[in-house]
PDB file of C-alpha atoms in Angstrom:
ATOM      1  CA  MET B1251     -12.926   0.170   7.978  1.00  0.00           C
ATOM      2  CA  ALA B1252     -10.656  -1.957   5.781  1.00  0.00           C
ATOM      3  CA  VAL B1253      -7.957  -3.735   7.475  1.00  0.00           C
ATOM      4  CA  ASN B1254      -4.762  -3.872   5.232  1.00  0.00           C
ATOM      5  CA  LEU B1255      -2.534  -6.704   6.290  1.00  0.00           C
ATOM      6  CA  ILE B1256       0.783  -6.036   4.584  1.00  0.00           C
ATOM      7  CA  SER B1257       3.819  -8.103   4.114  1.00  0.00           C
ATOM      8  CA  VAL B1258       6.735  -5.956   4.348  1.00  0.00           C
ATOM      9  CA  GLY B1259      10.004  -6.117   2.197  1.00  0.00           C
ATOM     10  CA  LEU B1260      12.946  -3.668   1.640  1.00  0.00           C
ATOM     11  CA  SER B1261      11.884  -2.009  -1.510  1.00  0.00           C
ATOM     12  CA  VAL B1262      11.245   1.140   0.445  1.00  0.00           C
ATOM     13  CA  ILE B1263      14.961   1.020   1.647  1.00  0.00           C
ATOM     14  CA  SER B1264      16.134   0.705  -1.946  1.00  0.00           C
ATOM     15  CA  SER B1265      14.067   3.666  -3.000  1.00  0.00           C
ATOM     16  CA  LEU B1266      15.336   5.899  -0.134  1.00  0.00           C
ATOM     17  CA  ARG B1267      18.922   4.797  -0.908  1.00  0.00           C
ATOM     18  CA  ASP B1268      18.369   6.076  -4.581  1.00  0.00           C
ATOM     19  CA  PRO B1269      15.796   8.940  -4.279  1.00  0.00           C
ATOM     20  CA  GLY B1270      16.529  10.291  -7.692  1.00  0.00           C
ATOM     21  CA  ARG B1271      14.636   7.386  -9.233  1.00  0.00           C
ATOM     22  CA  TRP B1272      11.270   8.842  -7.912  1.00  0.00           C
ATOM     23  CA  LEU B1273      12.273  12.601  -7.067  1.00  0.00           C
ATOM     24  CA  ALA B1274      13.931  13.680 -10.211  1.00  0.00           C
ATOM     25  CA  ASP B1275      11.328  16.338 -10.724  1.00  0.00           C
ATOM     26  CA  GLN B1276      11.581  17.844  -7.192  1.00  0.00           C
ATOM     27  CA  PRO B1277      15.356  18.669  -6.783  1.00  0.00           C
ATOM     28  CA  GLY B1278      14.963  20.588  -3.538  1.00  0.00           C
ATOM     29  CA  PHE B1279      13.211  17.649  -1.995  1.00  0.00           C
ATOM     30  CA  LEU B1280      15.609  15.301  -3.534  1.00  0.00           C
ATOM     31  CA  ASP B1281      18.397  17.091  -1.747  1.00  0.00           C
ATOM     32  CA  VAL B1282      16.719  16.778   1.563  1.00  0.00           C
ATOM     33  CA  ILE B1283      16.225  12.896   1.213  1.00  0.00           C
ATOM     34  CA  THR B1284      19.859  12.608  -0.095  1.00  0.00           C
ATOM     35  CA  ARG B1285      21.264  14.554   3.017  1.00  0.00           C
ATOM     36  CA  GLU B1286      18.994  12.950   5.508  1.00  0.00           C
ATOM     37  CA  ARG B1287      19.510   9.392   4.643  1.00  0.00           C
ATOM     38  CA  PRO B1288      16.567   7.870   6.330  1.00  0.00           C
ATOM     39  CA  HIS B1289      17.386   4.511   5.011  1.00  0.00           C
ATOM     40  CA  GLU B1290      20.384   4.479   7.202  1.00  0.00           C
ATOM     41  CA  LEU B1291      18.662   4.948  10.431  1.00  0.00           C
ATOM     42  CA  ARG B1292      20.091   2.556  13.057  1.00  0.00           C
ATOM     43  CA  PRO B1293      19.553   3.526  16.542  1.00  0.00           C
ATOM     44  CA  GLY B1294      22.377   2.069  18.799  1.00  0.00           C
ATOM     45  CA  GLY B1295      24.827   1.517  15.828  1.00  0.00           C
ATOM     46  CA  ALA B1296      24.821  -1.649  14.122  1.00  0.00           C
ATOM     47  CA  GLY B1297      22.423  -3.349  16.515  1.00  0.00           C
ATOM     48  CA  GLY B1298      20.009  -6.234  15.399  1.00  0.00           C
ATOM     49  CA  SER B1299      16.343  -6.509  15.552  1.00  0.00           C
ATOM     50  CA  VAL B1300      16.106  -6.633  19.360  1.00  0.00           C
ATOM     51  CA  GLU B1301      17.879  -3.208  19.653  1.00  0.00           C
ATOM     52  CA  MET B1302      15.770  -1.692  16.839  1.00  0.00           C
ATOM     53  CA  SER B1303      12.704  -3.179  18.434  1.00  0.00           C
ATOM     54  CA  ALA B1304      13.556  -1.546  21.733  1.00  0.00           C
ATOM     55  CA  TRP B1305      14.005   1.681  20.010  1.00  0.00           C
ATOM     56  CA  LEU B1306      10.798   1.708  18.075  1.00  0.00           C
ATOM     57  CA  SER B1307       8.937   0.806  21.371  1.00  0.00           C
ATOM     58  CA  ALA B1308      10.267   3.904  22.860  1.00  0.00           C
ATOM     59  CA  ALA B1309      10.189   6.226  20.052  1.00  0.00           C
ATOM     60  CA  LEU B1310       6.716   5.471  18.902  1.00  0.00           C
ATOM     61  CA  ALA B1311       4.970   5.061  22.481  1.00  0.00           C
ATOM     62  CA  SER B1312       4.743   8.889  22.709  1.00  0.00           C
ATOM     63  CA  PRO B1313       6.188  10.866  19.749  1.00  0.00           C
ATOM     64  CA  ALA B1314       7.650  13.991  21.157  1.00  0.00           C
ATOM     65  CA  PRO B1315       8.560  17.318  19.574  1.00  0.00           C
ATOM     66  CA  PRO B1316      12.106  17.939  18.572  1.00  0.00           C
ATOM     67  CA  GLY B1317      14.436  18.916  21.287  1.00  0.00           C
ATOM     68  CA  ASP B1318      12.380  17.274  23.980  1.00  0.00           C
ATOM     69  CA  GLY B1319      15.287  14.840  25.008  1.00  0.00           C
ATOM     70  CA  SER B1320      13.170  11.776  25.749  1.00  0.00           C
ATOM     71  CA  SER B1321      13.455   8.231  24.829  1.00  0.00           C
ATOM     72  CA  GLY B1322      15.030   8.835  21.505  1.00  0.00           C
ATOM     73  CA  ALA B1323      11.662   9.870  19.949  1.00  0.00           C
ATOM     74  CA  PRO B1324      12.701  13.409  19.090  1.00  0.00           C
ATOM     75  CA  ASP B1325      15.229  12.136  16.848  1.00  0.00           C
ATOM     76  CA  LEU B1326      12.615  10.152  14.908  1.00  0.00           C
ATOM     77  CA  ALA B1327      10.101  13.121  14.843  1.00  0.00           C
ATOM     78  CA  ALA B1328      12.783  15.457  13.629  1.00  0.00           C
ATOM     79  CA  LEU B1329      13.787  13.079  10.888  1.00  0.00           C
ATOM     80  CA  VAL B1330      10.247  12.626   9.842  1.00  0.00           C
ATOM     81  CA  LYS B1331       9.572  16.306   9.865  1.00  0.00           C
ATOM     82  CA  ALA B1332      12.736  16.704   7.406  1.00  0.00           C
ATOM     83  CA  VAL B1333      11.909  14.011   5.073  1.00  0.00           C
ATOM     84  CA  GLN B1334       8.084  14.374   5.022  1.00  0.00           C
ATOM     85  CA  PRO B1335       6.803  10.766   4.263  1.00  0.00           C
ATOM     86  CA  GLY B1336       3.489  12.389   3.648  1.00  0.00           C
ATOM     87  CA  ARG B1337       4.850  13.606   0.345  1.00  0.00           C
ATOM     88  CA  TRP B1338       6.161  10.233  -0.800  1.00  0.00           C
ATOM     89  CA  PRO B1339       4.482   8.939  -3.846  1.00  0.00           C
ATOM     90  CA  SER B1340       3.127   5.407  -3.801  1.00  0.00           C
ATOM     91  CA  ILE B1341       5.974   4.214  -5.999  1.00  0.00           C
ATOM     92  CA  VAL B1342       8.414   4.353  -3.332  1.00  0.00           C
ATOM     93  CA  SER B1343       7.678   0.767  -2.457  1.00  0.00           C
ATOM     94  CA  GLY B1344       5.808  -2.248  -3.698  1.00  0.00           C
ATOM     95  CA  GLU B1345       3.724  -2.323  -0.694  1.00  0.00           C
ATOM     96  CA  LEU B1346       2.454   1.329  -1.075  1.00  0.00           C
ATOM     97  CA  LYS B1347       1.827   0.776  -4.691  1.00  0.00           C
ATOM     98  CA  THR B1348      -0.260  -2.074  -4.127  1.00  0.00           C
ATOM     99  CA  VAL B1349      -2.261  -0.652  -1.259  1.00  0.00           C
ATOM    100  CA  ALA B1350      -2.962   2.414  -3.508  1.00  0.00           C
ATOM    101  CA  ARG B1351      -4.434   0.407  -6.014  1.00  0.00           C
ATOM    102  CA  MET B1352      -6.405  -2.392  -4.038  1.00  0.00           C
ATOM    103  CA  PRO B1353     -10.134  -2.108  -4.196  1.00  0.00           C
ATOM    104  CA  GLY B1354     -11.758  -0.755  -1.203  1.00  0.00           C
ATOM    105  CA  THR B1355      -8.782   1.023   0.357  1.00  0.00           C
ATOM    106  CA  GLY B1356      -6.415   3.662  -0.660  1.00  0.00           C
ATOM    107  CA  TYR B1357      -3.076   5.625  -0.144  1.00  0.00           C
ATOM    108  CA  PRO B1358      -2.442   7.407   2.169  1.00  0.00           C
ATOM    109  CA  LEU B1359      -4.343   5.564   4.859  1.00  0.00           C
ATOM    110  CA  SER B1360      -7.876   7.093   5.627  1.00  0.00           C
ATOM    111  CA  HIS B1361      -8.911   7.728   9.177  1.00  0.00           C
ATOM    112  CA  ALA B1362     -11.457   4.805   8.701  1.00  0.00           C
ATOM    113  CA  ASP B1363      -9.034   2.333   7.709  1.00  0.00           C
ATOM    114  CA  THR B1364      -6.234   0.301   9.429  1.00  0.00           C
ATOM    115  CA  ALA B1365      -2.770  -0.965   8.085  1.00  0.00           C
ATOM    116  CA  VAL B1366      -1.062  -3.784   9.918  1.00  0.00           C
ATOM    117  CA  LEU B1367       2.448  -4.092   8.657  1.00  0.00           C
ATOM    118  CA  VAL B1368       4.172  -7.667   9.255  1.00  0.00           C
ATOM    119  CA  CYS B1369       7.802  -7.247   9.423  1.00  0.00           C
ATOM    120  CA  SER B1370      10.658  -9.682   9.566  1.00  0.00           C
ATOM    121  CA  ASP B1371      12.699 -10.060  12.630  1.00  0.00           C
ATOM    122  CA  THR B1372      15.619  -7.960  11.291  1.00  0.00           C
ATOM    123  CA  SER B1373      16.589  -4.409  11.859  1.00  0.00           C
ATOM    124  CA  GLY B1374      16.230  -3.655   8.081  1.00  0.00           C
ATOM    125  CA  GLY B1375      12.756  -5.225   8.072  1.00  0.00           C
ATOM    126  CA  LEU B1376      11.771  -3.337  11.071  1.00  0.00           C
ATOM    127  CA  LEU B1377      13.172  -0.014   9.476  1.00  0.00           C
ATOM    128  CA  ALA B1378      11.110  -0.708   6.223  1.00  0.00           C
ATOM    129  CA  GLY B1379       7.905  -1.176   8.156  1.00  0.00           C
ATOM    130  CA  LEU B1380       8.558   2.167   9.882  1.00  0.00           C
ATOM    131  CA  TRP B1381       9.019   4.035   6.679  1.00  0.00           C
ATOM    132  CA  ASN B1382       6.090   2.443   4.984  1.00  0.00           C
ATOM    133  CA  ALA B1383       3.872   3.065   8.091  1.00  0.00           C
ATOM    134  CA  ALA B1384       4.952   6.612   8.133  1.00  0.00           C
ATOM    135  CA  ALA B1385       3.968   7.099   4.535  1.00  0.00           C
ATOM    136  CA  LEU B1386       0.822   5.308   4.860  1.00  0.00           C
ATOM    137  CA  ALA B1387      -0.100   7.588   7.962  1.00  0.00           C
ATOM    138  CA  ASP B1388       0.597  10.641   5.782  1.00  0.00           C
ATOM    139  CA  GLY B1389       3.574  11.553   7.741  1.00  0.00           C
ATOM    140  CA  ASP B1390       1.686  11.615  10.987  1.00  0.00           C
ATOM    141  CA  LEU B1391       3.752   9.758  13.773  1.00  0.00           C
ATOM    142  CA  SER B1392       0.786   9.857  16.200  1.00  0.00           C
ATOM    143  CA  ARG B1393      -0.967   7.366  13.888  1.00  0.00           C
ATOM    144  CA  VAL B1394       1.792   4.988  13.873  1.00  0.00           C
ATOM    145  CA  SER B1395       2.049   2.148  16.647  1.00  0.00           C
ATOM    146  CA  TYR B1396       4.509  -0.658  17.198  1.00  0.00           C
ATOM    147  CA  LEU B1397       4.047  -4.219  18.426  1.00  0.00           C
ATOM    148  CA  ALA B1398       7.202  -6.073  19.711  1.00  0.00           C
ATOM    149  CA  ARG B1399       5.266  -9.249  19.500  1.00  0.00           C
ATOM    150  CA  PRO B1400       2.066 -10.593  17.816  1.00  0.00           C
ATOM    151  CA  ASP B1401       0.710 -11.860  21.169  1.00  0.00           C
ATOM    152  CA  MET B1402       0.625  -8.376  22.741  1.00  0.00           C
ATOM    153  CA  PRO B1403      -2.581  -6.118  22.822  1.00  0.00           C
ATOM    154  CA  LEU B1404      -3.169  -4.570  19.519  1.00  0.00           C
ATOM    155  CA  GLY B1405      -4.212  -1.091  20.943  1.00  0.00           C
ATOM    156  CA  PRO B1406      -6.518   1.273  18.876  1.00  0.00           C
ATOM    157  CA  LEU B1407      -6.612   0.381  15.011  1.00  0.00           C
ATOM    158  CA  ARG B1408      -8.853   2.650  13.204  1.00  0.00           C
ATOM    159  CA  GLY B1409      -7.042   5.103  11.299  1.00  0.00           C
ATOM    160  CA  ARG B1410      -3.568   3.838  12.394  1.00  0.00           C
ATOM    161  CA  ALA B1411      -0.586   1.890  10.874  1.00  0.00           C
ATOM    162  CA  LEU B1412       0.491  -0.781  13.132  1.00  0.00           C
ATOM    163  CA  VAL B1413       4.129  -1.961  12.730  1.00  0.00           C
ATOM    164  CA  VAL B1414       4.285  -5.660  13.962  1.00  0.00           C
ATOM    165  CA  ARG B1415       7.694  -7.621  14.595  1.00  0.00           C
ATOM    166  CA  VAL B1416       7.300 -11.235  14.149  1.00  0.00           C
ATOM    167  CA  PRO B1417       9.961 -13.034  16.248  1.00  0.00           C
ATOM    168  CA  GLY B1418      11.662 -15.781  14.282  1.00  0.00           C
ATOM    169  CA  LEU B1419      10.752 -14.303  10.923  1.00  0.00           C
ATOM    170  CA  ASP B1420      14.309 -14.146   9.680  1.00  0.00           C
ATOM    171  CA  ALA B1421      14.677 -17.358   7.714  1.00  0.00           C
ATOM    172  CA  ALA B1422      17.636 -18.304   9.908  1.00  0.00           C
ATOM    173  CA  GLU B1423      16.339 -21.638  11.297  1.00  0.00           C
ATOM    174  CA  GLU B1424      13.517 -23.920  10.973  1.00  0.00           C
ATOM    175  CA  ASP B1425      12.403 -23.774  14.697  1.00  0.00           C
ATOM    176  CA  GLY B1426      12.309 -19.911  14.443  1.00  0.00           C
ATOM    177  CA  PHE B1427      10.132 -19.941  11.392  1.00  0.00           C
ATOM    178  CA  ARG B1428       7.800 -22.395  13.032  1.00  0.00           C
ATOM    179  CA  ARG B1429       7.510 -19.762  15.938  1.00  0.00           C
ATOM    180  CA  ALA B1430       6.892 -17.033  13.463  1.00  0.00           C
ATOM    181  CA  MET B1431       4.080 -18.856  11.870  1.00  0.00           C
ATOM    182  CA  GLY B1432       2.428 -19.384  15.202  1.00  0.00           C
ATOM    183  CA  GLY B1433       2.895 -15.548  15.757  1.00  0.00           C
ATOM    184  CA  LEU B1434       1.108 -14.819  12.356  1.00  0.00           C
ATOM    185  CA  GLY B1435      -1.835 -17.073  13.517  1.00  0.00           C
ATOM    186  CA  THR B1436      -2.006 -15.451  16.975  1.00  0.00           C
ATOM    187  CA  LEU B1437      -2.019 -11.840  15.116  1.00  0.00           C
ATOM    188  CA  GLY B1438      -4.915 -12.906  12.997  1.00  0.00           C
ATOM    189  CA  ARG B1439      -6.801 -14.318  16.084  1.00  0.00           C
ATOM    190  CA  ASN B1440      -6.191 -11.146  17.917  1.00  0.00           C
ATOM    191  CA  LEU B1441      -7.419  -9.000  14.948  1.00  0.00           C
ATOM    192  CA  LEU B1442     -10.545 -10.675  14.956  1.00  0.00           C
ATOM    193  CA  GLN B1443     -11.056 -10.612  18.868  1.00  0.00           C
ATOM    194  CA  SER B1444      -9.775  -6.995  19.215  1.00  0.00           C
ATOM    195  CA  GLY B1445     -13.268  -5.329  19.127  1.00  0.00           C
ATOM    196  CA  GLU B1446     -12.142  -2.832  16.561  1.00  0.00           C
ATOM    197  CA  LEU B1447     -13.579  -4.454  13.460  1.00  0.00           C
ATOM    198  CA  ARG B1448     -17.290  -4.098  12.558  1.00  0.00           C
ATOM    199  CA  ARG B1449     -19.164  -6.665  10.975  1.00  0.00           C
ATOM    200  CA  ALA B1450     -18.518  -6.716   7.130  1.00  0.00           C
ATOM    201  CA  GLU B1451     -15.413  -4.724   7.163  1.00  0.00           C
ATOM    202  CA  PRO B1452     -12.791  -6.411   4.961  1.00  0.00           C
ATOM    203  CA  ILE B1453      -9.556  -7.835   5.425  1.00  0.00           C
ATOM    204  CA  LEU B1454      -7.298  -7.363   2.537  1.00  0.00           C
ATOM    205  CA  PHE B1455      -3.900  -8.964   2.473  1.00  0.00           C
ATOM    206  CA  CYS B1456      -1.011  -7.080   0.399  1.00  0.00           C
ATOM    207  CA  LEU B1457       1.270  -9.819  -0.312  1.00  0.00           C
ATOM    208  CA  THR B1458       3.864  -7.963  -2.653  1.00  0.00           C
ATOM    209  CA  GLY B1459       6.665  -7.495  -0.253  1.00  0.00           C
ATOM    210  CA  GLY B1460       8.420  -9.558   2.422  1.00  0.00           C
ATOM    211  CA  TYR B1461      10.124 -13.018   2.350  1.00  0.00           C
ATOM    212  CA  LYS B1462       8.899 -15.005  -0.586  1.00  0.00           C
ATOM    213  CA  ALA B1463       8.842 -18.052   1.563  1.00  0.00           C
ATOM    214  CA  THR B1464       6.251 -16.604   3.709  1.00  0.00           C
ATOM    215  CA  MET B1465       3.790 -15.904   0.850  1.00  0.00           C
ATOM    216  CA  PRO B1466       2.252 -19.561   0.949  1.00  0.00           C
ATOM    217  CA  TYR B1467       1.917 -19.097   4.722  1.00  0.00           C
ATOM    218  CA  LEU B1468       0.275 -15.805   4.472  1.00  0.00           C
ATOM    219  CA  ILE B1469      -2.122 -17.159   1.750  1.00  0.00           C
ATOM    220  CA  GLY B1470      -3.024 -19.939   4.232  1.00  0.00           C
ATOM    221  CA  LEU B1471      -3.658 -17.404   7.048  1.00  0.00           C
ATOM    222  CA  ALA B1472      -5.998 -15.581   4.754  1.00  0.00           C
ATOM    223  CA  GLU B1473      -7.725 -18.754   3.961  1.00  0.00           C
ATOM    224  CA  GLY B1474      -7.935 -19.529   7.665  1.00  0.00           C
ATOM    225  CA  LEU B1475      -9.428 -16.192   8.460  1.00  0.00           C
ATOM    226  CA  ARG B1476     -11.879 -16.601   5.599  1.00  0.00           C
ATOM    227  CA  SER B1477     -12.755 -20.166   6.863  1.00  0.00           C
ATOM    228  CA  LEU B1478     -13.574 -18.993  10.366  1.00  0.00           C
ATOM    229  CA  ASP B1479     -16.560 -16.961   8.870  1.00  0.00           C
ATOM    230  CA  ALA B1480     -16.232 -14.225  11.360  1.00  0.00           C
ATOM    231  CA  GLY B1481     -18.363 -11.780   9.158  1.00  0.00           C
ATOM    232  CA  HIS B1482     -15.438 -10.278   7.184  1.00  0.00           C
ATOM    233  CA  PRO B1483     -14.760 -10.589   3.551  1.00  0.00           C
ATOM    234  CA  VAL B1484     -11.020 -11.681   3.151  1.00  0.00           C
ATOM    235  CA  ASP B1485      -9.087 -11.107  -0.040  1.00  0.00           C
ATOM    236  CA  ALA B1486      -5.381 -11.042  -1.022  1.00  0.00           C
ATOM    237  CA  PHE B1487      -3.493  -9.229  -3.563  1.00  0.00           C
ATOM    238  CA  VAL B1488      -0.034  -8.985  -4.967  1.00  0.00           C
ATOM    239  CA  MET B1489       1.579  -6.775  -7.648  1.00  0.00           C
ATOM    240  CA  HIS B1490       4.806  -7.588  -9.630  1.00  0.00           C
ATOM    241  CA  GLU B1491       7.441  -4.916  -9.641  1.00  0.00           C
ATOM    242  CA  THR B1492       7.254  -4.232 -13.272  1.00  0.00           C
ATOM    243  CA  ALA B1493       3.622  -3.489 -13.213  1.00  0.00           C
ATOM    244  CA  GLY B1494       2.749  -0.473 -15.162  1.00  0.00           C
ATOM    245  CA  GLN B1495       1.487   2.851 -13.755  1.00  0.00           C
ATOM    246  CA  GLN B1496      -2.318   1.961 -14.207  1.00  0.00           C
ATOM    247  CA  ALA B1497      -1.987  -1.944 -13.848  1.00  0.00           C
ATOM    248  CA  PRO B1498      -4.250  -3.114 -10.889  1.00  0.00           C
ATOM    249  CA  PRO B1499      -3.023  -5.655  -8.503  1.00  0.00           C
ATOM    250  CA  ILE B1500      -3.517  -9.234  -9.004  1.00  0.00           C
ATOM    251  CA  ARG B1501      -6.329 -10.850  -6.749  1.00  0.00           C
ATOM    252  CA  LEU B1502      -5.206 -14.273  -5.561  1.00  0.00           C
ATOM    253  CA  PRO B1503      -7.564 -17.316  -5.352  1.00  0.00           C
ATOM    254  CA  LEU B1504      -8.334 -18.214  -1.773  1.00  0.00           C
ATOM    255  CA  ARG B1505     -10.063 -21.436  -0.499  1.00  0.00           C
ATOM    256  CA  ARG B1506     -12.586 -21.596   2.175  1.00  0.00           C
ATOM    257  CA  LEU B1507     -12.001 -24.505   4.616  1.00  0.00           C
ATOM    258  CA  VAL B1508     -14.586 -26.298   6.895  1.00  0.00           C
ATOM    259  CA  ALA B1509     -13.855 -24.762  10.191  1.00  0.00           C
ATOM    260  CA  SER B1510     -15.055 -27.602  12.322  1.00  0.00           C
ATOM    261  CA  GLN B1511     -12.994 -30.113  10.195  1.00  0.00           C
ATOM    262  CA  VAL B1512      -9.710 -27.905  10.651  1.00  0.00           C
ATOM    263  CA  GLU B1513     -10.577 -27.695  14.500  1.00  0.00           C
ATOM    264  CA  GLN B1514     -10.942 -31.469  14.741  1.00  0.00           C
ATOM    265  CA  GLU B1515      -7.763 -32.196  12.842  1.00  0.00           C
ATOM    266  CA  LEU B1516      -5.663 -29.876  14.779  1.00  0.00           C
ATOM    267  CA  SER B1517      -6.848 -31.154  18.242  1.00  0.00           C
ATOM    268  CA  GLY B1518      -4.965 -33.748  20.141  1.00  0.00           C
ATOM    269  CA  PHE B1519      -1.382 -32.416  19.342  1.00  0.00           C
ATOM    270  CA  ASP B1520       0.778 -31.948  22.411  1.00  0.00           C
ATOM    271  CA  ALA B1521       2.761 -28.690  22.949  1.00  0.00           C
ATOM    272  CA  SER B1522       5.556 -29.973  21.012  1.00  0.00           C
ATOM    273  CA  GLY B1523       3.500 -30.498  17.996  1.00  0.00           C
ATOM    274  CA  GLU B1524       3.379 -34.174  18.070  1.00  0.00           C
ATOM    275  CA  ARG B1525       0.350 -36.694  17.955  1.00  0.00           C
ATOM    276  CA  ALA B1526       0.379 -40.452  18.017  1.00  0.00           C
ATOM    277  CA  ALA B1527      -2.815 -41.030  16.019  1.00  0.00           C
ATOM    278  CA  VAL B1528      -3.564 -39.869  12.560  1.00  0.00           C
ATOM    279  CA  PRO B1529      -6.657 -37.704  12.374  1.00  0.00           C
ATOM    280  CA  ARG B1530      -9.433 -38.688  10.039  1.00  0.00           C
ATOM    281  CA  PRO B1531     -10.131 -38.137   7.317  1.00  0.00           C
ATOM    282  CA  ALA B1532      -6.620 -36.433   7.280  1.00  0.00           C
ATOM    283  CA  LEU B1533      -7.696 -33.740   4.806  1.00  0.00           C
ATOM    284  CA  LEU B1534      -4.834 -31.656   6.213  1.00  0.00           C
ATOM    285  CA  ASN B1535      -2.057 -34.068   6.031  1.00  0.00           C
ATOM    286  CA  GLY B1536       0.934 -32.569   4.340  1.00  0.00           C
ATOM    287  CA  TYR B1537      -0.485 -29.068   4.787  1.00  0.00           C
ATOM    288  CA  ALA B1538      -1.090 -28.678   8.466  1.00  0.00           C
ATOM    289  CA  TYR B1539       0.845 -31.838   9.669  1.00  0.00           C
ATOM    290  CA  ASP B1540       2.856 -34.427   8.213  1.00  0.00           C
ATOM    291  CA  VAL B1541       2.538 -38.271   8.860  1.00  0.00           C
ATOM    292  CA  ALA B1542       5.486 -40.743   9.224  1.00  0.00           C
ATOM    293  CA  ASP B1543       5.666 -44.074  10.956  1.00  0.00           C
ATOM    294  CA  GLY B1544       1.995 -43.653  12.200  1.00  0.00           C
ATOM    295  CA  ARG B1545       2.979 -40.301  14.166  1.00  0.00           C
ATOM    296  CA  CYS B1546       1.864 -36.829  13.154  1.00  0.00           C
ATOM    297  CA  THR B1547       3.956 -33.714  13.514  1.00  0.00           C
ATOM    298  CA  LEU B1548       2.511 -30.238  12.934  1.00  0.00           C
ATOM    299  CA  THR B1549       4.174 -28.357  10.139  1.00  0.00           C
ATOM    300  CA  ALA B1550       5.171 -24.633  10.464  1.00  0.00           C
ATOM    301  CA  PHE B1551       1.899 -23.569   8.964  1.00  0.00           C
ATOM    302  CA  GLY B1552       0.000 -26.158  11.365  1.00  0.00           C
ATOM    303  CA  GLU B1553       1.426 -24.013  14.084  1.00  0.00           C
ATOM    304  CA  GLY B1554      -0.005 -21.012  12.529  1.00  0.00           C
ATOM    305  CA  LEU B1555      -3.307 -22.555  11.830  1.00  0.00           C
ATOM    306  CA  ARG B1556      -3.731 -23.988  15.317  1.00  0.00           C
ATOM    307  CA  ALA B1557      -2.989 -20.505  16.873  1.00  0.00           C
ATOM    308  CA  LEU B1558      -5.591 -18.743  14.422  1.00  0.00           C
ATOM    309  CA  PHE B1559      -8.332 -21.233  15.221  1.00  0.00           C
ATOM    310  CA  GLY B1560      -7.511 -21.208  18.927  1.00  0.00           C
ATOM    311  CA  VAL B1561      -6.976 -24.807  19.351  1.00  0.00           C
ATOM    312  CA  SER B1562      -5.105 -25.588  22.592  1.00  0.00           C
ATOM    313  CA  PRO B1563      -2.239 -27.968  22.635  1.00  0.00           C
ATOM    314  CA  GLU B1564      -3.978 -29.644  25.653  1.00  0.00           C
ATOM    315  CA  ARG B1565      -7.305 -30.269  24.094  1.00  0.00           C
ATOM    316  CA  ALA B1566      -7.956 -33.901  23.244  1.00  0.00           C
ATOM    317  CA  GLY B1567      -9.783 -35.112  20.361  1.00  0.00           C
ATOM    318  CA  GLY B1568      -9.370 -36.314  16.754  1.00  0.00           C
TER     319      GLY B1568
END
């Protein structure tokens, strides 16, 4: 199994808004997408991410056949049946195009692989995650799961596309962003501890989509996972939107940190992310924490790294 950890952007929504760009040679199918307007799916009207999250939790918990009348799931099942994401080419989104060309995986998702789609805390981001997941799962909703928070149990992973909402990942305020980075670290740790991954199965980061501000943090998460040396090769890839039809994704360079040193320097911070003494030799200064007037404050990435490495705020040391 390869675990594809995918940062989700909005390119699939743009493609669904203008299906003629990728369905010009299939006029009948083009008419269906144009008529059904899957990019406008907004359960409960113009609600935000909380409303969309609640609807996704119900709709994907137990996909029902059209006409069943339960939990709003029939509406989604009927729409998926009409728009057939299993027929969508990978060019529908940057995320799908990158996954299709990354070594060691493919599109649609095989029954041996996993896709974890990291979504922004917005209704549009969650909708984009849903449609990318439905396409990856070859249009089979029974292979799509939803996680409202990264600290929730992941459930079965093999052969499935897991849509993950990251609370705070909406670029609205710094505190929310710090919470989001902690959530990403928790997600990474939960993946390793899920019992679903076998030794030597790779974790592949697809970083083409999503908020550009999160890319350095996701690269850092990839480096953290690699540094934990949990027996899983870790790589990261990105593809520019102008890449040609046969162009491979770009493999990003990832460092390997010394895990014991990371744990030592991240210990001793309290629950608010403060520490009186400067860790030594302070290799993570300016990266995981900042130092001013002799005091240390965890950065947003430091919050994520602390969660990934499982360093408790109550732990003393340094």
